[in-house]
Coordinates of C-alpha atoms and ligand atoms in Angstrom, one line a residue:
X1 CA 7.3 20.0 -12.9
X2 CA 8.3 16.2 -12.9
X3 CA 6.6 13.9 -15.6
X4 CA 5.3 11.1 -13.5
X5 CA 4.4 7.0 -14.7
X6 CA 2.0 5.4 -12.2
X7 CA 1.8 1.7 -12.6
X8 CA -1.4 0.5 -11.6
X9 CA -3.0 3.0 -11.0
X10 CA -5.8 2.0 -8.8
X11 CA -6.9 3.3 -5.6
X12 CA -3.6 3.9 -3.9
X13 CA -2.1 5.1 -7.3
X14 CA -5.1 7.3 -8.3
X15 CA -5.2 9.5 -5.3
X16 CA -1.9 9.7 -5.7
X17 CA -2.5 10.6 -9.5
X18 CA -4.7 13.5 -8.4
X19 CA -2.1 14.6 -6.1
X20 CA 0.7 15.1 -8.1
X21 CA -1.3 16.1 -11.2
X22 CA -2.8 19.1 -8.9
X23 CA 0.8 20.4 -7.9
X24 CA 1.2 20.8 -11.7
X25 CA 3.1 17.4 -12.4
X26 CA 2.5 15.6 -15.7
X27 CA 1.0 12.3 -15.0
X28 CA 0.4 9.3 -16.9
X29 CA -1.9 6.3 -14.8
X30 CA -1.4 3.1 -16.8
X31 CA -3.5 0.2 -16.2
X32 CA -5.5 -2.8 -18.0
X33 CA -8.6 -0.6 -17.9
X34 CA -7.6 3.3 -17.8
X35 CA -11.4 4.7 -17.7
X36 CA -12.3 7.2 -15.3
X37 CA -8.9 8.3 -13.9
X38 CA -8.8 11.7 -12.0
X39 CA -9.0 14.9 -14.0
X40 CA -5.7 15.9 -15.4
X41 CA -4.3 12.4 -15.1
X42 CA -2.9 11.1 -18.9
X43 CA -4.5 7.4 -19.1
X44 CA -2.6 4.9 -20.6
X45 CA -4.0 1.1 -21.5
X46 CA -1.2 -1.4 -21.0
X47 CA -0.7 -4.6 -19.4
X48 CA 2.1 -4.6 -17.6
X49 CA 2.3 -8.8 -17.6
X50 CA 2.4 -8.2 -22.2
X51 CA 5.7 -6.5 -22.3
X52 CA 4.7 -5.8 -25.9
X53 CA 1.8 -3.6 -24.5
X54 CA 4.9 -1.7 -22.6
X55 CA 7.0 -0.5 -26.2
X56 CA 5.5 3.2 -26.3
X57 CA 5.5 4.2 -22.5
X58 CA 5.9 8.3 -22.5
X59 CA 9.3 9.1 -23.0
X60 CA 11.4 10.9 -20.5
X61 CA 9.8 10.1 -17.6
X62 CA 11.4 11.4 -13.9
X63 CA 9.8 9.0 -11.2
X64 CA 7.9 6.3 -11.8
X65 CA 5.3 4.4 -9.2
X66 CA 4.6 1.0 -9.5
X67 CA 1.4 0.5 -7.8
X68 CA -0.3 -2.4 -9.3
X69 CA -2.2 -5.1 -7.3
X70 CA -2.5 -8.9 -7.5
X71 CA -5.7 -10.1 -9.3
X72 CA -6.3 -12.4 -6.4
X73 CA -3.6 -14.3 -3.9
X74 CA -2.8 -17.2 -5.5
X75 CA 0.7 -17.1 -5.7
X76 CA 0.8 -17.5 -9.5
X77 CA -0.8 -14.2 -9.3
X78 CA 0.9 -12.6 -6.9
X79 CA 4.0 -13.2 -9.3
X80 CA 2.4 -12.0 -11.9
X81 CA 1.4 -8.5 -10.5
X82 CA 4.6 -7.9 -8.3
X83 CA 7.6 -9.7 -9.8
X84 CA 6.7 -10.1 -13.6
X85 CA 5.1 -6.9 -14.0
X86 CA 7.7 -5.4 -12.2
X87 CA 10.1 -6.9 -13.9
X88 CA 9.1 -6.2 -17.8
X89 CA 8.4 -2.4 -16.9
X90 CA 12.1 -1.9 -15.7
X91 CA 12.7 -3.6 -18.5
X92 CA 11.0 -1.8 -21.1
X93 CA 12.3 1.3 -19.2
X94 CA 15.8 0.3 -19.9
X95 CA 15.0 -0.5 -23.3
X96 CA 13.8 2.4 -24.1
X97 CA 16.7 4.4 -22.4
X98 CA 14.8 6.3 -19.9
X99 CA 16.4 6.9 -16.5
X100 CA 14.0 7.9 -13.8
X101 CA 15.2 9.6 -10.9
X102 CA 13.6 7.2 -8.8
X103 CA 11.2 3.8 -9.1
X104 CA 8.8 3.8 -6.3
X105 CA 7.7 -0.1 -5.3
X106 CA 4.4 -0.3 -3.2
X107 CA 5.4 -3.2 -0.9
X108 CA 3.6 -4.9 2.0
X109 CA 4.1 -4.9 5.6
X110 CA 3.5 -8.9 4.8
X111 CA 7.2 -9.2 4.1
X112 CA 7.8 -9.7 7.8
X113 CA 7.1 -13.0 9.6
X114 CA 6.9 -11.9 13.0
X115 CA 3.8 -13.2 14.9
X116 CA 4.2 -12.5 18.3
X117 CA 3.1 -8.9 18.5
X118 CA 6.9 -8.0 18.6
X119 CA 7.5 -4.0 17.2
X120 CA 9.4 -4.1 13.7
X121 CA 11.1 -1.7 11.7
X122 CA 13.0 -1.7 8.4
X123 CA 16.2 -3.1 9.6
X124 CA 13.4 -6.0 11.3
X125 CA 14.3 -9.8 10.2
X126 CA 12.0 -10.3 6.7
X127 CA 11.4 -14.5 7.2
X128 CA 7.6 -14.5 6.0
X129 CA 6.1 -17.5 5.7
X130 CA 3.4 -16.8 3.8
X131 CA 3.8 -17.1 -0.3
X132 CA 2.1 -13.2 -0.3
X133 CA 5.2 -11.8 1.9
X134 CA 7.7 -14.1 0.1
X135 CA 6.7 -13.0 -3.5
X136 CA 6.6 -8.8 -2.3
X137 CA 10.2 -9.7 -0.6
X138 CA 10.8 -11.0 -4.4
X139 CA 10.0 -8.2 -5.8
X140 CA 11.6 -6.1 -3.5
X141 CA 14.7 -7.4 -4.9
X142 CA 14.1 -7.0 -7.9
X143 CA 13.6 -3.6 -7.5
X144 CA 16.7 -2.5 -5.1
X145 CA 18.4 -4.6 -7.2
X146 CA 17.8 -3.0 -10.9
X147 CA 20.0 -0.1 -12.5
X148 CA 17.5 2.5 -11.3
X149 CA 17.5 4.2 -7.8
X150 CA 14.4 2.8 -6.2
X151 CA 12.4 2.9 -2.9
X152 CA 10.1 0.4 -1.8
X153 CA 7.4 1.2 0.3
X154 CA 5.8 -1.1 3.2
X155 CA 2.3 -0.2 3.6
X156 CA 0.3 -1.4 6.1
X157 CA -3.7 -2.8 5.3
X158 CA -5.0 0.3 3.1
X159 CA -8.2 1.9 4.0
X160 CA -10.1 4.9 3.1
X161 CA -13.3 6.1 1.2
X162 CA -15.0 3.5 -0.6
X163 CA -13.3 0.8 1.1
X164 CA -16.1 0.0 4.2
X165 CA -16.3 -3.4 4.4
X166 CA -15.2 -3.2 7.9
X167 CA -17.8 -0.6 8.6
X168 CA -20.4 -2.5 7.2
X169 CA -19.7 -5.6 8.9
X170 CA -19.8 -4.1 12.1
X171 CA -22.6 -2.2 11.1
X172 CA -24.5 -5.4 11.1
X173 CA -23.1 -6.7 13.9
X174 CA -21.4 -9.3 12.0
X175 CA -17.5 -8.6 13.1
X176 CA -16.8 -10.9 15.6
X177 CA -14.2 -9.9 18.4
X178 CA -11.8 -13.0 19.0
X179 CA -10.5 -14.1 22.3
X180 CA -7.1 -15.0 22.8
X181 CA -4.0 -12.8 23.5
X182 CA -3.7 -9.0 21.6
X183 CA -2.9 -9.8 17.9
X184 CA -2.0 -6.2 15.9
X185 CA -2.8 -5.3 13.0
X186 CA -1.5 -2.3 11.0
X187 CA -2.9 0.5 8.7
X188 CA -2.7 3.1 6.3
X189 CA -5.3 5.6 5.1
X190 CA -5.6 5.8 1.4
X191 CA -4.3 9.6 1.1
X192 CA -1.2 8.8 3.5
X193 CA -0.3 6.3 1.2
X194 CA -0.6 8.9 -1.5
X195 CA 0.8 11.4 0.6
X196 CA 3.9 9.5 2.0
X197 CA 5.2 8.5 -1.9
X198 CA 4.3 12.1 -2.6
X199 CA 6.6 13.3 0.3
X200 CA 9.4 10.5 -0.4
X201 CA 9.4 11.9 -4.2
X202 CA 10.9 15.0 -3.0
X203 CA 13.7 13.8 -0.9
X204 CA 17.6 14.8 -1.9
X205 CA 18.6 11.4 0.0
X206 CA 15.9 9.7 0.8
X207 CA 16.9 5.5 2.1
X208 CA 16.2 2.5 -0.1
X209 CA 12.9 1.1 2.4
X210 CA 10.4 3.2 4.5
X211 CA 7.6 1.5 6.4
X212 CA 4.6 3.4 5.7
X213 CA 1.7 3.1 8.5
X214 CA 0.3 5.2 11.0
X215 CA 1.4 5.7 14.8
X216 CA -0.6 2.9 16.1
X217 CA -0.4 -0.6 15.3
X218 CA -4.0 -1.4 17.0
X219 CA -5.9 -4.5 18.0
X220 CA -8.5 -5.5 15.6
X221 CA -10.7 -6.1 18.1
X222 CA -10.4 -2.7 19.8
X223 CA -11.2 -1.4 16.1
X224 CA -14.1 -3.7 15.6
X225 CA -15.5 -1.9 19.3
X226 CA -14.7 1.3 18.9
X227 CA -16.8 1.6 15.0
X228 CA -19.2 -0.6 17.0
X229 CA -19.8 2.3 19.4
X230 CA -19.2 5.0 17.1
X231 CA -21.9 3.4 14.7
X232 CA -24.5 2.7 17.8
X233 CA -24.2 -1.1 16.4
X234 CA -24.5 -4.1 18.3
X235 CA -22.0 -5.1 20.8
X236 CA -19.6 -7.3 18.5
X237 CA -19.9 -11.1 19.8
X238 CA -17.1 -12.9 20.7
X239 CA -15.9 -15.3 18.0
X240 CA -13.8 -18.4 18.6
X241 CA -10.3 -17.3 17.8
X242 CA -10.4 -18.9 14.3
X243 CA -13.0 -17.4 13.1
X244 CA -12.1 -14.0 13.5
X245 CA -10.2 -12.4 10.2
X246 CA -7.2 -11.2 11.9
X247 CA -6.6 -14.5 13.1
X248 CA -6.1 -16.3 10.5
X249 CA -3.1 -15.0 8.9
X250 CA -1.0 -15.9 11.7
X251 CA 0.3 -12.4 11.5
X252 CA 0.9 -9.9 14.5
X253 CA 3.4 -7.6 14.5
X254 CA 3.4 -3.6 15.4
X255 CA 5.3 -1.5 12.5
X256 CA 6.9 1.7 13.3
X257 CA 7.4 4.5 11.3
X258 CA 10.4 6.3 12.4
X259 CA 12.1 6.6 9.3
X260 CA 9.5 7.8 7.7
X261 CA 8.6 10.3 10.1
X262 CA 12.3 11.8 10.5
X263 CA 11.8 12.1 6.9
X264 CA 9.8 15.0 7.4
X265 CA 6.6 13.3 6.6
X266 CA 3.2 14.3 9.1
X267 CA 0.3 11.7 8.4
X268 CA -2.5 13.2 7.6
X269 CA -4.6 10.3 9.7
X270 CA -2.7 8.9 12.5
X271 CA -4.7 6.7 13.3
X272 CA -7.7 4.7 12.8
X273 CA -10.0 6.6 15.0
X274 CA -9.0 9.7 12.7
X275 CA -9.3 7.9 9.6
X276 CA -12.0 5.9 10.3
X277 CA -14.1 8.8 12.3
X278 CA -14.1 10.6 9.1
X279 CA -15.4 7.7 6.5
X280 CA -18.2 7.7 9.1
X281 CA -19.2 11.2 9.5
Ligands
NAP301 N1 -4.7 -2.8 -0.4 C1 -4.0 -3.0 0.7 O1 -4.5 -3.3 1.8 C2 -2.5 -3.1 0.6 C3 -1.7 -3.4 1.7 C4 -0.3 -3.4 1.5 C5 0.3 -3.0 0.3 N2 -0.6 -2.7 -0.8 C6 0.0 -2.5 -2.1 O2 -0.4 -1.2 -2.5 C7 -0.5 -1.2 -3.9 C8 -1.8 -0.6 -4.3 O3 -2.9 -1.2 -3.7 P1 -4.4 -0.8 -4.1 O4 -5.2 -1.1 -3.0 O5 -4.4 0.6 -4.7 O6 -4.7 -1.8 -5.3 P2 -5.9 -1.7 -6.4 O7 -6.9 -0.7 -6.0 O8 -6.3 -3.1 -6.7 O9 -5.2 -1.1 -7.7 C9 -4.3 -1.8 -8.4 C10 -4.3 -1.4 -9.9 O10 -3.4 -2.2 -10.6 C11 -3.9 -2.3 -11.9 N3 -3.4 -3.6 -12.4 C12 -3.4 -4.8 -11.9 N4 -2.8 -5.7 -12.7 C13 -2.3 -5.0 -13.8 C14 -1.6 -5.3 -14.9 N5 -1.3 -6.6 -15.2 N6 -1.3 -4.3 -15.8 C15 -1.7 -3.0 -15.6 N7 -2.3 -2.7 -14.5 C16 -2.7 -3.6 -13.6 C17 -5.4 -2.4 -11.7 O11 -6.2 -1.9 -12.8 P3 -6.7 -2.8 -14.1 O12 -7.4 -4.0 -13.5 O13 -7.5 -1.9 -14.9 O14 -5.4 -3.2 -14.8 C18 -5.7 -1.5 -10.5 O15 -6.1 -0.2 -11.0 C19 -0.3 -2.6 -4.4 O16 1.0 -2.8 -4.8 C20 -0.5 -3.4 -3.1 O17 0.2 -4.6 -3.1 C21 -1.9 -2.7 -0.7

């Protein structure tokens, strides 16, 4: 039995809560607003950007996942949530003398600047030019660079119940396909996020970054079609290339998950059609 600290415990660091706190783990989910965590999951009200609100964190503490999200992605707030945050919890952990096996980092597959579809893995130039891949890069570093061993995690766009705004666009036949060449996108379902930090936890010698998405880097457009067809919804129109959502990042790029897989990890949705198919059952 490990006593756990999830940092933000939101909808990646919930299911992961319930996880861990089901195999028998104490758990403590901290965030701004701690109501209505899962069952058996200690809630504890701090704000991780008041380093006072940090002093009492539970003492001896084995791993600790820092899960928290940006309030929106202006780049002060990106800071906020990933660096400063980030920064005063390590902080207040070495303060108070606690030294976790391992701090887990929930980073972005937006660290990488690639936008010509080209495959990328964790050893895959990080040049993003975007402030939201700059500032997770930032606090990457911070991270691999505190006292603590640490992991950070690159997840791809997270999906799963409750999140269908997809869905209901194409629902009412409001996603647009774009024209132009393939641009990818990549995902990961909710519980394999959960799943994957659950099954990196347990490593002897685990490495210091894991890309965490599933097999198939996929075309939004082919997505957009097949929950078209699989919801009997409109045929999606074709929308000018700028218009369409994954267009106007700029980003395309197909993550692999290698390393995580040799790791002994099995997704639990290896794909969107999996993942998907099941939020519209
Ligand atoms: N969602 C995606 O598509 C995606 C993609 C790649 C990577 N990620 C990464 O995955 C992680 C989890 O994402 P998610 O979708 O689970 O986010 P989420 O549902 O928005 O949850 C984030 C949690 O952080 C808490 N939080 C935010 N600011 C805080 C603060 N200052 N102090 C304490 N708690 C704070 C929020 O609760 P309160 O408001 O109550 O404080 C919320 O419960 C994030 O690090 C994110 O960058 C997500």
């Amino acid at each position: 039995m490990s006593r756990i600290l999830i940092a933000g415990c939101g909808f990646v660091g919930a299911a992961l809560a319930r996880r861990l706190a089901s195999e028998n783990h104490e758990v403590w989910g901290l965030r701004r607003s701690p109501e209505g965590l899962p069952p058996g999951v200690h809630p504890l009200a701090a704000d991780l950007c008041q380093p006072e609100s940090l002093r009492n964190l539970p003492p001896d503490i084995d791993f600790v996942f820092y899960t928290a999200s940006a309030d929106s992605s202006a780049a002060e707030a990106y800071s906020a949530a990933y660096v400063t945050g980030l920064e005063n919890l390590l902080n207040a952990l070495g303060e108070q003398g606690q030294s976790p096996r391992r701090v887990f980092f929930t980073s972005s597959t937006s660290v990488y600047g690639q936008s010509a579809g080209e495959w990328v893995d964790e050893n895959a130039p990080t040049e993003p030019e975007h402030h939201t891949g700059r500032i997770m890069l930032e606090a990457e570093g911070v991270l691999l660079s505190s006292t603590f061993p640490a992991i950070a995690v690159r997840l791809g766009g997270v999906y799963g119940p409750g999140r269908r705004r997809l869905i209901e666009r194409v629902r009412r036949g409001e996603a647009g396909v774009a024209e132009g060449p393939p641009r990818y996108v990549n995902r990961t379902h909710r519980d394999d996020c959960a799943g994957a930090l659950a099954h990196l936890m347990s490593l002897d010698a685990p490495e210091q970054i894991y890309l965490a998405v599933d097999n198939e880097p996929a075309e939004q457009n082919e997505i957009i079609r097949w929950l078209a067809d699989r919801l009997g919804a409109p045929p999606p129109r074709t929308a000018p290339e700028a218009e369409a959502p994954s267009r106007r990042s700029g980003s395309n790029k197909r993550c692999k998950n290698a390393r995580l897989k040799a790791s002994g990890y099995q997704l639990i949705y290896p794909s969107f059609r999996e993942g998907y198919g099941e939020m519209i059952k």
